[in-house]
Amino acid sequence: MQRPLRVVILGGGTAGWMTAVALVRVLKPHQCAVQLIESDDIGTVGVGEATLPQMRDFNAMVGILESEMMRRTNATFKLGIEFRDWGFLGSDYHHPFGAHGKPIGGVAFHHQWTRARLAGHDSDIGEYSYAIAAARRNRFDFPAEDHQAVNSTYNFAYHFDAGLYARYLREVAEGRGLRRIEGKVRDVGLNPQTGDITELRLESGETVEGDLFIDCSGFRGMLIGQTLNSPFEDWTRWLPCDRALAVPTERSKDFTPYTRSTALEAGWQWRIPLQHRTGNGYVYSSAFISDDEAATRLMGNLDGMPLADPKPIRFRSGRRTASWTRNCIAIGLASGFLEPLESTSIYLTQVAVQALIQLFPDRAIDPALAREFNRRVDNEYDRVRDFLILHYHLNRRDDAEIWRHCREMEIPDSLAETLALFAHRGHIPQYKDGLFSPPSWLSVLVGQGLSPSGYHPLADAVSLEDALEEMRWWRDQVSDRVERMPSHAEVVADYCGGAEPLRAQA
Ligand SMILES: Cc1cc2nc3c(=O)[nH]c(=O)nc-3n(C[C@H](O)[C@H](O)[C@H](O)COP(=O)(O)OP(=O)(O)OC[C@H]3O[C@@H](n4cnc5c(N)ncnc54)[C@H](O)[C@@H]3O)c2cc1C
C-alpha cells in the first residue's frame, strides 16, 4: 500500500489554517498526512475582518457550527457594504448580499425599474432590496427558507476577528490529527533534477520533508516567489492603493450589520463592527498622500476611542502568474492580493482550497492539474479585479487627484464591455463561476451613477401600470417586514451569548 501524500503547509495565518482544516476534514489519514509550520516571531498580517456569504459554505464544509464560530471570534453579521462618498461627495449607496425586487413579466427587476425611471417614475433602487432596508435600520434576522417569501431574498456573511478565527481553526485541525510545528523556515531544499521542493529547513535545525508544499507564507511568498520565482503580475495601474493603516477602537453605539467604506482624498476608510471592538483602517495610495497625513486623517475620522496605535501595512494588488508551480501551491496572500474594498481575500483563499481538494494530486503530479487550478484561480482574480476597478473608475469626484486619475485611466477590455452593455440596456453578465453576481454589479453600477439608457424589450410585455403596482407592492412588503425584525445587537447577543470568547492576542 502507498504511504499517504505528505503535505507541508508553510504559514499559520487565515490561509494556512483554512487549508489545513479543510484537508484534514476531507481527506483520510491514509491518503494525506498534513503538517503546518508557522512562526510566532514572524506573526500574521493581522487584518482581514470582513467576509462574503460564501464563508458559510466553507464553515459547513469543514464541519464548523456557526453560533460556536461566531462566539469564539467575536463575530457580527454582515448584510453588505455601505459606500459613502464614492460616487461624489455626499453620495451613499449599499452593495447588499441579495436581490433587488423580483422579476416582473419575465425580466429581471431592474429592467422594469429602468423602464419606470425613463417614464418619469424615478425611485431609489435600494428600497426594493431586503438586505439594504434591514441594513439601513440596523436590523438583522436569518433569511426565510421558503423561497417565495420576501425575506428569503438576501444572504449574510460575518465580520470577525481573523486572528481568533485562525486560532479556532487551529484547535479544530489539531483535534483532527494535524501536526503543527512552531519555528522559522530558514531555507528550502530542491531536487536538483526536477526543481521540485523536497524539504523545508528550520532555524532550529529540524528538516520537514514533503511531497506537496502549500505556500501560505503571506506577502513574502517564500516558496512560490522567493524559491520558485513564479512572477507576480502587478495591477497597481488599475488599483492604485498600496498601503493601509489599521486601528481598533472601542465598540461603538452604531452597531451596524454592514461594513462601511468611506472614500477619502487618497483612498478609502473601512469601519467594521465586532462584538468587542470596531475595526478601522485607511487604505490609500502612497502616490497621492504621505503616511503621516494618512495617519492624521484616519485618527481624526474615528467614531470611538482608539485602542492601539495605527498599524502600517504595505501591499501591491495583483497575482502570481502561476499559483501552482511544480509541487508548490500558493494560497492566500502568497498567491496574490486584491485590495480589501469588497472583502474578497478570504473568499479567494476558500476557492483555492476547494480547487485543491477537487484536483488533489497523486505523488507524481500531473501538470494538467496545475494548469486547471491556475485557470480557475486566474478567472476568479480577473473577475474580482474588474469589479473593484468599477468602484474607482466610475466616479464623479473632482476634489482630489486620485479620483480624476481613476476616472481617466484605461480599464481592462472586459470591464469596458460590461459597462457598455449595461449603459445600452441594463444587461449584466451572469457567470457560472466566480464573483460577482448580477445584483452586486447592479448595486455598484447604479450606485456609482451609471443609469441604463434602455431596457430589455420583454419588459413591455406587461403594462407600465401593472409593473409599477408590483414594484410598489414589493417595496411595501420589504418595509413592513423589516420593521418587525429585531435589532442587529439583539440577535448577536442572543445567538452568540453564553460562552466567554477567546481573548484577542496583542
Ligand atoms: C489592509 C488589509 C485589509 C484586509 N481586509 C480583509 C477583509 O476585510 N476581508 C478579507 O477577506 N481579507 C482581507 N484582507 C486579506 C487577509 O488579511 C488575508 O487574506 C488573510 O489574513 C490571509 O493571510 P495569509 O494567511 O495569506 O498570510 P499571513 O496572515 O501573513 O500569514 C503568513 C504566515 O506565514 C508564516 N511564515 C511566513 N514566513 C515564514 C517562515 N519563514 N517560517 C515560518 N513561518 C513563516 C507566518 O508566521 C504566518 O503564520 C486584508 C488585507 C489587508 C492587507
XYZ file of C-alpha atoms and ligand atoms in Angstrom:
559
model
C 0.000 0.000 0.000
C 1.275 3.516 -0.870
C 2.156 5.792 2.010
C -0.030 8.903 2.333
C 0.925 12.023 0.392
C 2.967 14.239 2.714
C 1.560 17.761 2.601
C 3.524 20.577 4.235
C 1.786 23.928 4.758
C 4.086 26.883 5.371
C 2.187 29.565 7.301
C -0.426 29.754 10.021
C -2.449 32.803 9.068
C -6.065 32.581 7.942
C -4.966 30.941 4.672
C -2.753 28.300 6.299
C -5.329 27.229 8.846
C -8.237 27.251 6.374
C -6.212 24.961 4.097
C -5.195 22.729 6.988
C -8.646 22.292 8.456
C -10.170 21.525 5.053
C -7.540 18.921 4.152
C -7.807 17.055 7.439
C -11.580 17.171 7.226
C -11.974 15.954 3.648
C -9.024 13.601 3.100
C -8.443 10.444 5.106
C -5.181 9.883 7.055
C -4.174 7.056 4.699
C -4.455 9.490 1.756
C -2.677 12.508 3.140
C -0.574 13.467 6.184
C -0.636 17.203 6.875
C 1.921 19.258 8.792
C 1.836 23.026 9.263
C 4.820 25.233 10.089
C 4.319 28.712 11.487
C 6.483 31.215 13.261
C 5.177 33.232 16.190
C 8.174 35.544 15.712
C 7.098 36.460 12.187
C 3.384 36.561 13.037
C 0.493 37.099 10.642
C -0.626 40.130 8.663
C -3.206 40.702 11.430
C -6.042 42.230 9.372
C -8.958 40.847 7.375
C -12.158 41.093 9.317
C -14.942 41.181 6.744
C -16.130 38.191 4.746
C -18.567 37.190 1.993
C -21.570 34.850 2.302
C -19.575 32.010 0.690
C -17.736 31.746 4.022
C -20.845 29.999 5.349
C -20.327 27.188 2.807
C -16.711 26.838 3.863
C -17.600 26.538 7.536
C -20.267 23.970 6.691
C -17.789 22.005 4.550
C -15.286 21.739 7.404
C -17.974 20.983 9.979
C -17.938 24.210 11.979
C -21.053 25.255 13.869
C -21.949 28.856 13.071
C -23.003 30.008 16.536
C -19.892 28.491 18.108
C -17.632 30.081 15.477
C -19.276 33.469 15.989
C -18.902 33.241 19.754
C -15.266 32.283 19.558
C -14.309 35.003 17.088
C -16.382 37.910 18.458
C -18.256 37.924 15.161
C -21.169 40.027 13.979
C -23.435 39.727 10.948
C -22.789 41.450 7.627
C -25.560 42.207 5.113
C -23.312 44.074 2.692
C -21.211 47.207 2.384
C -22.227 50.852 2.552
C -20.279 53.101 0.171
C -20.134 56.719 1.280
C -18.789 59.500 -0.951
C -17.753 57.039 -3.664
C -19.907 58.400 -6.495
C -19.498 62.025 -5.409
C -19.049 63.800 -2.070
C -22.296 63.260 -0.157
C -23.396 60.168 -2.121
C -24.336 56.986 -0.288
C -25.337 53.541 -1.535
C -25.215 49.908 -0.378
C -23.876 46.794 -2.046
C -26.224 44.227 -0.455
C -25.909 40.449 -0.246
C -29.151 39.828 -2.076
C -31.509 40.752 -4.850
C -33.332 43.986 -5.648
C -37.022 43.205 -6.129
C -38.209 40.159 -8.048
C -38.598 39.520 -11.778
C -41.693 41.124 -13.285
C -43.127 39.967 -16.619
C -40.255 37.520 -17.173
C -37.419 40.053 -16.951
C -35.094 40.981 -14.122
C -36.500 43.607 -11.786
C -34.039 46.324 -12.747
C -35.365 46.373 -16.332
C -38.805 47.369 -15.020
C -37.188 49.832 -12.656
C -35.317 51.397 -15.605
C -38.474 51.452 -17.679
C -40.307 53.228 -14.858
C -37.465 55.692 -14.441
C -37.405 56.505 -18.158
C -41.184 57.097 -17.957
C -40.687 59.639 -15.147
C -41.253 57.340 -12.116
C -37.814 57.556 -10.524
C -37.189 55.736 -7.260
C -34.227 54.608 -5.117
C -33.419 51.048 -6.188
C -32.158 50.323 -2.658
C -35.736 50.443 -1.332
C -36.502 47.203 -3.183
C -33.665 45.280 -1.534
C -34.447 43.469 1.700
C -30.785 43.443 2.768
C -30.437 47.197 2.237
C -33.679 48.021 4.018
C -32.587 45.934 7.033
C -29.071 47.377 6.990
C -30.331 50.964 6.932
C -32.337 50.284 10.089
C -29.580 48.264 11.850
C -31.809 45.188 11.847
C -30.883 41.539 11.376
C -32.590 38.171 11.197
C -31.888 34.914 9.394
C -33.337 34.656 5.865
C -36.547 32.618 5.482
C -36.169 29.181 3.913
C -39.373 29.494 1.875
C -38.069 30.794 -1.458
C -41.377 32.532 -2.191
C -41.053 34.744 0.884
C -39.886 38.353 0.538
C -37.492 37.797 3.433
C -35.758 34.904 1.661
C -34.177 37.230 -0.903
C -30.968 38.038 0.934
C -27.905 36.392 2.365
C -25.356 37.297 5.024
C -21.713 36.981 5.946
C -19.669 37.810 9.046
C -17.349 40.372 10.489
C -14.912 38.595 12.790
C -11.549 38.758 14.457
C -9.422 36.949 11.854
C -6.707 36.161 14.409
C -9.265 34.395 16.606
C -10.695 32.609 13.566
C -7.241 31.224 12.713
C -6.783 30.086 16.340
C -10.165 28.443 16.322
C -9.385 26.597 13.079
C -6.067 25.529 14.587
C -7.855 23.896 17.517
C -10.171 22.070 15.141
C -7.317 20.916 12.859
C -5.082 19.790 15.716
C -8.043 17.952 17.208
C -8.251 16.017 13.940
C -4.623 14.945 13.979
C -2.718 17.729 12.233
C 0.889 18.226 13.396
C 1.848 21.877 13.979
C 5.495 22.873 14.035
C 6.494 26.175 15.587
C 9.631 27.671 14.027
C 11.116 29.786 11.302
C 11.939 28.249 7.928
C 15.492 29.288 7.014
C 15.881 27.702 3.590
C 14.349 25.336 1.107
C 15.736 22.102 -0.365
C 15.158 21.435 -4.071
C 15.546 18.291 -6.157
C 18.476 19.117 -8.479
C 16.938 17.162 -11.377
C 13.304 18.277 -11.292
C 13.499 21.567 -9.395
C 10.697 20.349 -7.098
C 10.766 21.292 -3.422
C 11.898 18.364 -1.265
C 12.186 19.829 2.241
C 11.975 22.926 4.418
C 14.848 23.547 6.835
C 14.074 25.364 10.073
C 16.353 27.597 12.124
C 16.069 25.026 14.912
C 17.909 22.516 12.697
C 14.753 20.459 12.047
C 14.049 19.403 8.468
C 10.498 18.802 7.235
C 10.216 16.675 4.094
C 7.160 16.585 1.885
C 5.639 15.649 -1.466
C 3.358 18.679 -1.842
C 4.051 22.126 -0.349
C 1.366 24.735 0.244
C 2.776 28.236 0.433
C 0.684 30.242 2.892
C 3.609 32.401 3.980
C 1.785 35.657 3.244
C 3.050 38.557 1.130
C 6.636 37.233 1.203
C 5.646 34.144 -0.828
C 8.689 32.303 0.458
C 8.183 29.180 -1.667
C 6.232 30.339 -4.718
C 8.130 33.623 -5.204
C 11.447 33.613 -3.385
C 12.206 29.950 -4.217
C 10.359 29.036 -7.419
C 10.284 32.539 -8.937
C 6.685 32.469 -10.115
C 6.253 36.044 -11.453
C 3.853 38.500 -9.827
C 1.530 40.385 -12.172
C 1.202 43.900 -10.768
C -2.222 45.599 -11.160
C -1.340 48.894 -9.446
C -2.101 50.731 -12.708
C -5.782 49.930 -12.106
C -5.894 49.607 -8.340
C -3.597 52.374 -7.084
C -3.865 51.822 -3.323
C -0.711 50.229 -1.935
C -0.752 50.938 1.811
C -3.059 50.678 4.778
C -3.181 51.828 8.367
C -5.340 49.713 10.682
C -6.551 50.750 14.139
C -9.123 49.200 16.502
C -11.482 51.400 18.524
C -13.844 50.683 21.392
C -17.168 49.161 20.379
C -19.325 51.987 19.122
C -23.057 52.540 19.644
C -23.579 52.376 15.887
C -23.584 48.563 15.760
C -24.140 48.171 12.030
C -24.866 44.839 10.317
C -22.680 46.006 7.428
C -19.198 47.261 6.638
C -18.824 50.955 5.917
C -16.418 52.173 3.252
C -15.933 55.938 3.003
C -13.993 57.337 0.052
C -11.327 59.859 1.107
C -8.821 62.105 -0.661
C -6.341 59.292 -1.451
C -8.269 56.057 -0.996
C -10.930 54.939 1.458
C -11.602 54.160 5.100
C -13.145 50.951 6.443
C -15.289 50.537 9.536
C -16.112 47.022 10.742
C -18.103 46.433 13.956
C -17.166 43.367 16.018
C -18.692 42.298 19.324
C -15.876 43.689 21.456
C -14.448 46.498 19.298
C -14.657 48.221 15.939
C -12.026 47.683 13.241
C -10.966 50.739 11.250
C -8.423 51.389 8.569
C -7.364 53.745 5.813
C -6.426 52.086 2.522
C -4.526 54.637 0.427
C -2.199 55.236 -2.452
C 1.286 56.421 -1.460
C 1.378 58.324 -4.766
C -1.379 60.643 -3.507
C -0.787 61.086 0.247
C 2.073 60.766 2.751
C 1.946 58.194 5.561
C 1.805 60.947 8.197
C -1.091 62.726 6.510
C -2.933 59.423 6.139
C -2.462 58.651 9.846
C -3.738 62.100 10.855
C -6.753 61.706 8.594
C -7.611 58.245 9.921
C -7.266 59.182 13.587
C -9.397 62.280 13.048
C -12.177 60.244 11.443
C -12.729 57.608 14.154
C -16.078 57.323 15.935
C -14.653 55.720 19.103
C -11.612 55.713 21.414
C -8.571 54.118 19.710
C -7.266 51.002 21.465
C -3.811 50.990 19.815
C -1.555 52.967 17.508
C -2.287 52.607 13.794
C -0.534 49.588 12.286
C 1.055 50.202 8.861
C 0.779 47.574 6.102
C 2.213 47.690 2.571
C 0.881 45.694 -0.345
C 0.533 45.505 -4.103
C -2.640 44.487 -5.906
C -2.018 41.662 -8.361
C -1.467 37.931 -8.523
C 1.058 35.229 -9.310
C 1.004 34.168 -12.930
C 1.071 30.534 -11.734
C -0.129 29.918 -8.180
C 0.516 26.193 -8.685
C 4.135 25.794 -9.826
C 5.857 22.384 -9.721
C 4.889 20.741 -6.403
C 4.035 24.032 -4.701
C 0.623 25.682 -4.459
C 0.342 29.239 -3.166
C -2.844 30.057 -1.266
C -3.784 33.330 0.430
C -1.578 36.407 0.236
C 1.318 34.331 -1.154
C -0.804 33.778 -4.274
C -1.941 37.376 -4.726
C -3.896 40.206 -3.224
C -6.678 42.456 -4.379
C -7.141 45.400 -2.096
C -9.815 44.819 0.549
C -12.593 47.061 -0.817
C -15.008 44.140 -1.325
C -13.548 41.784 1.330
C -12.591 39.193 -1.272
C -9.296 37.815 0.012
C -10.613 35.130 2.353
C -13.067 34.152 -0.393
C -10.146 33.737 -2.830
C -8.447 31.511 -0.253
C -11.622 29.475 0.049
C -11.929 28.869 -3.714
C -8.262 27.909 -3.921
C -8.730 25.384 -1.098
C -11.821 23.961 -2.805
C -9.973 23.724 -6.142
C -7.039 21.995 -4.405
C -9.372 19.392 -2.934
C -11.048 18.753 -6.279
C -7.718 18.494 -8.075
C -5.801 16.799 -5.260
C -2.787 15.103 -6.910
C -1.016 11.752 -6.660
C 2.641 11.615 -5.797
C 3.543 12.087 -9.490
C 1.851 15.440 -10.068
C 0.150 15.692 -13.458
C 0.896 19.174 -14.897
C -2.654 19.253 -16.288
C -3.929 19.540 -12.705
C -1.746 22.581 -12.132
C -2.960 24.193 -15.372
C -6.594 23.659 -14.415
C -6.015 25.011 -10.896
C -4.285 28.112 -12.285
C -7.023 28.667 -14.863
C -9.670 28.647 -12.144
C -7.755 30.869 -9.763
C -6.890 33.348 -12.549
C -10.521 33.536 -13.589
C -11.553 34.384 -10.032
C -8.894 37.069 -9.673
C -9.734 38.660 -13.037
C -13.415 38.946 -12.177
C -12.836 40.438 -8.756
C -10.300 42.842 -10.282
C -12.860 44.235 -12.763
C -15.463 44.682 -10.044
C -13.029 46.609 -7.837
C -11.866 48.846 -10.687
C -15.519 49.696 -11.374
C -15.774 51.472 -7.987
C -12.732 53.622 -8.703
C -13.333 54.312 -12.373
C -16.992 55.346 -12.319
C -16.724 58.332 -10.011
C -17.742 61.948 -10.333
C -15.476 63.396 -7.647
C -13.429 66.426 -8.562
C -11.971 67.250 -5.166
C -8.843 65.073 -5.279
C -6.299 63.952 -7.835
C -6.749 60.204 -7.269
C -10.380 60.363 -8.383
C -9.579 62.277 -11.584
C -6.785 59.825 -12.276
C -9.059 56.787 -11.823
C -11.801 58.277 -13.979
C -9.390 58.863 -16.825
C -7.303 55.667 -16.583
C -7.589 52.941 -19.192
C -9.604 49.998 -17.925
C -9.463 46.294 -18.899
C -11.418 45.455 -22.075
C -13.577 43.021 -20.102
C -14.783 45.813 -17.809
C -15.279 48.264 -20.697
C -17.531 45.669 -22.332
C -19.604 45.218 -19.160
C -20.059 48.988 -18.808
C -21.140 49.335 -22.450
C -23.697 46.508 -22.164
C -25.178 47.966 -19.010
C -25.289 51.541 -20.312
C -27.017 50.400 -23.503
C -29.856 48.366 -21.999
C -29.079 47.281 -18.480
C -27.598 43.922 -19.416
C -25.368 42.359 -16.729
C -23.264 39.255 -17.456
C -24.128 36.174 -15.393
C -21.123 33.973 -14.544
C -21.250 30.263 -13.887
C -18.190 30.530 -11.625
C -16.737 33.387 -9.691
C -17.686 36.727 -8.231
C -19.796 38.822 -8.563
C -23.418 38.025 -9.367
C -25.748 40.450 -11.227
C -27.309 42.010 -8.065
C -23.829 43.018 -6.890
C -22.927 44.568 -10.238
C -26.289 46.318 -10.358
C -25.864 47.954 -6.958
C -22.402 49.309 -7.716
C -23.134 50.348 -11.327
C -26.230 52.294 -10.270
C -24.612 53.438 -7.023
C -21.660 54.896 -8.899
C -24.092 56.775 -11.115
C -24.442 54.782 -14.348
C -28.090 54.656 -15.439
C -29.009 52.487 -18.433
C -30.463 54.346 -21.396
C -32.610 51.336 -22.333
C -34.021 48.072 -21.006
C -34.875 44.565 -22.142
C -37.717 44.793 -24.725
C -39.561 41.922 -22.999
C -40.283 44.296 -20.117
C -43.042 45.850 -22.261
C -44.974 42.554 -22.169
C -46.746 43.849 -19.034
C -48.350 47.282 -18.832
C -46.397 50.034 -17.104
C -49.227 50.446 -14.567
C -49.086 46.754 -13.618
C -45.310 46.862 -13.342
C -45.470 49.964 -11.126
C -48.102 48.316 -8.946
C -45.916 45.209 -8.444
C -42.927 47.381 -7.657
C -44.883 49.309 -5.035
C -46.221 46.091 -3.507
C -42.705 44.683 -3.175
C -41.325 47.869 -1.622
C -44.155 47.964 0.945
C -43.676 44.296 1.815
C -39.960 44.841 2.370
C -40.563 47.891 4.510
C -43.306 46.230 6.640
C -41.305 43.091 7.301
C -38.095 44.922 8.115
C -39.952 46.998 10.711
C -40.751 43.755 12.524
C -37.152 42.467 12.569
C -35.069 42.504 15.764
C -32.052 44.766 16.015
C -28.636 43.500 14.968
C -27.338 43.966 18.529
C -30.189 41.857 19.977
C -29.627 38.965 17.575
C -25.861 38.933 18.158
C -26.305 38.969 21.948
C -28.897 36.205 21.786
C -27.172 33.967 19.224
C -23.611 34.377 20.425
C -24.202 34.796 24.168
C -23.111 32.212 26.672
C -19.507 31.194 26.415
C -16.614 33.534 27.029
C -14.939 34.439 23.710
C -11.212 33.829 23.280
C -9.139 36.853 24.187
C -7.559 38.545 21.170
C -3.781 38.263 21.014
C -1.917 41.564 21.183
C -5.252 46.158 4.817
C -5.835 44.799 4.586
C -7.168 44.571 4.881
C -7.734 43.322 4.647
N -9.067 43.126 4.865
C -9.631 41.956 4.507
C -11.018 41.729 4.661
O -11.748 42.565 5.190
N -11.524 40.551 4.237
C -10.749 39.578 3.674
O -11.273 38.555 3.252
N -9.429 39.742 3.590
C -8.854 40.896 3.975
N -7.506 41.052 3.866
C -6.693 39.925 3.480
C -6.470 38.993 4.679
O -5.780 39.695 5.685
C -5.673 37.780 4.249
O -6.273 37.172 3.167
C -5.617 36.770 5.352
O -5.195 37.344 6.533
C -4.723 35.630 4.983
O -3.393 35.957 5.129
P -2.334 34.802 4.917
O -2.662 33.663 5.817
O -2.179 34.517 3.479
O -0.957 35.497 5.377
P -0.435 35.928 6.840
O -1.509 36.285 7.754
O 0.626 36.949 6.587
O 0.265 34.619 7.412
C 1.556 34.203 6.988
C 2.013 33.059 7.853
O 3.233 32.562 7.326
C 4.154 32.377 8.384
N 5.500 32.490 7.842
C 5.956 33.340 6.894
N 7.266 33.132 6.655
C 7.645 32.095 7.453
C 8.865 31.405 7.674
N 9.985 31.722 7.022
N 8.868 30.411 8.575
C 7.741 30.058 9.259
N 6.564 30.670 9.100
C 6.525 31.676 8.209
C 3.798 33.491 9.377
O 4.281 33.192 10.656
C 2.286 33.438 9.302
O 1.815 32.413 10.157
C -6.927 42.280 4.127
C -5.574 42.509 3.884
C -5.027 43.747 4.092
C -3.563 43.954 3.795
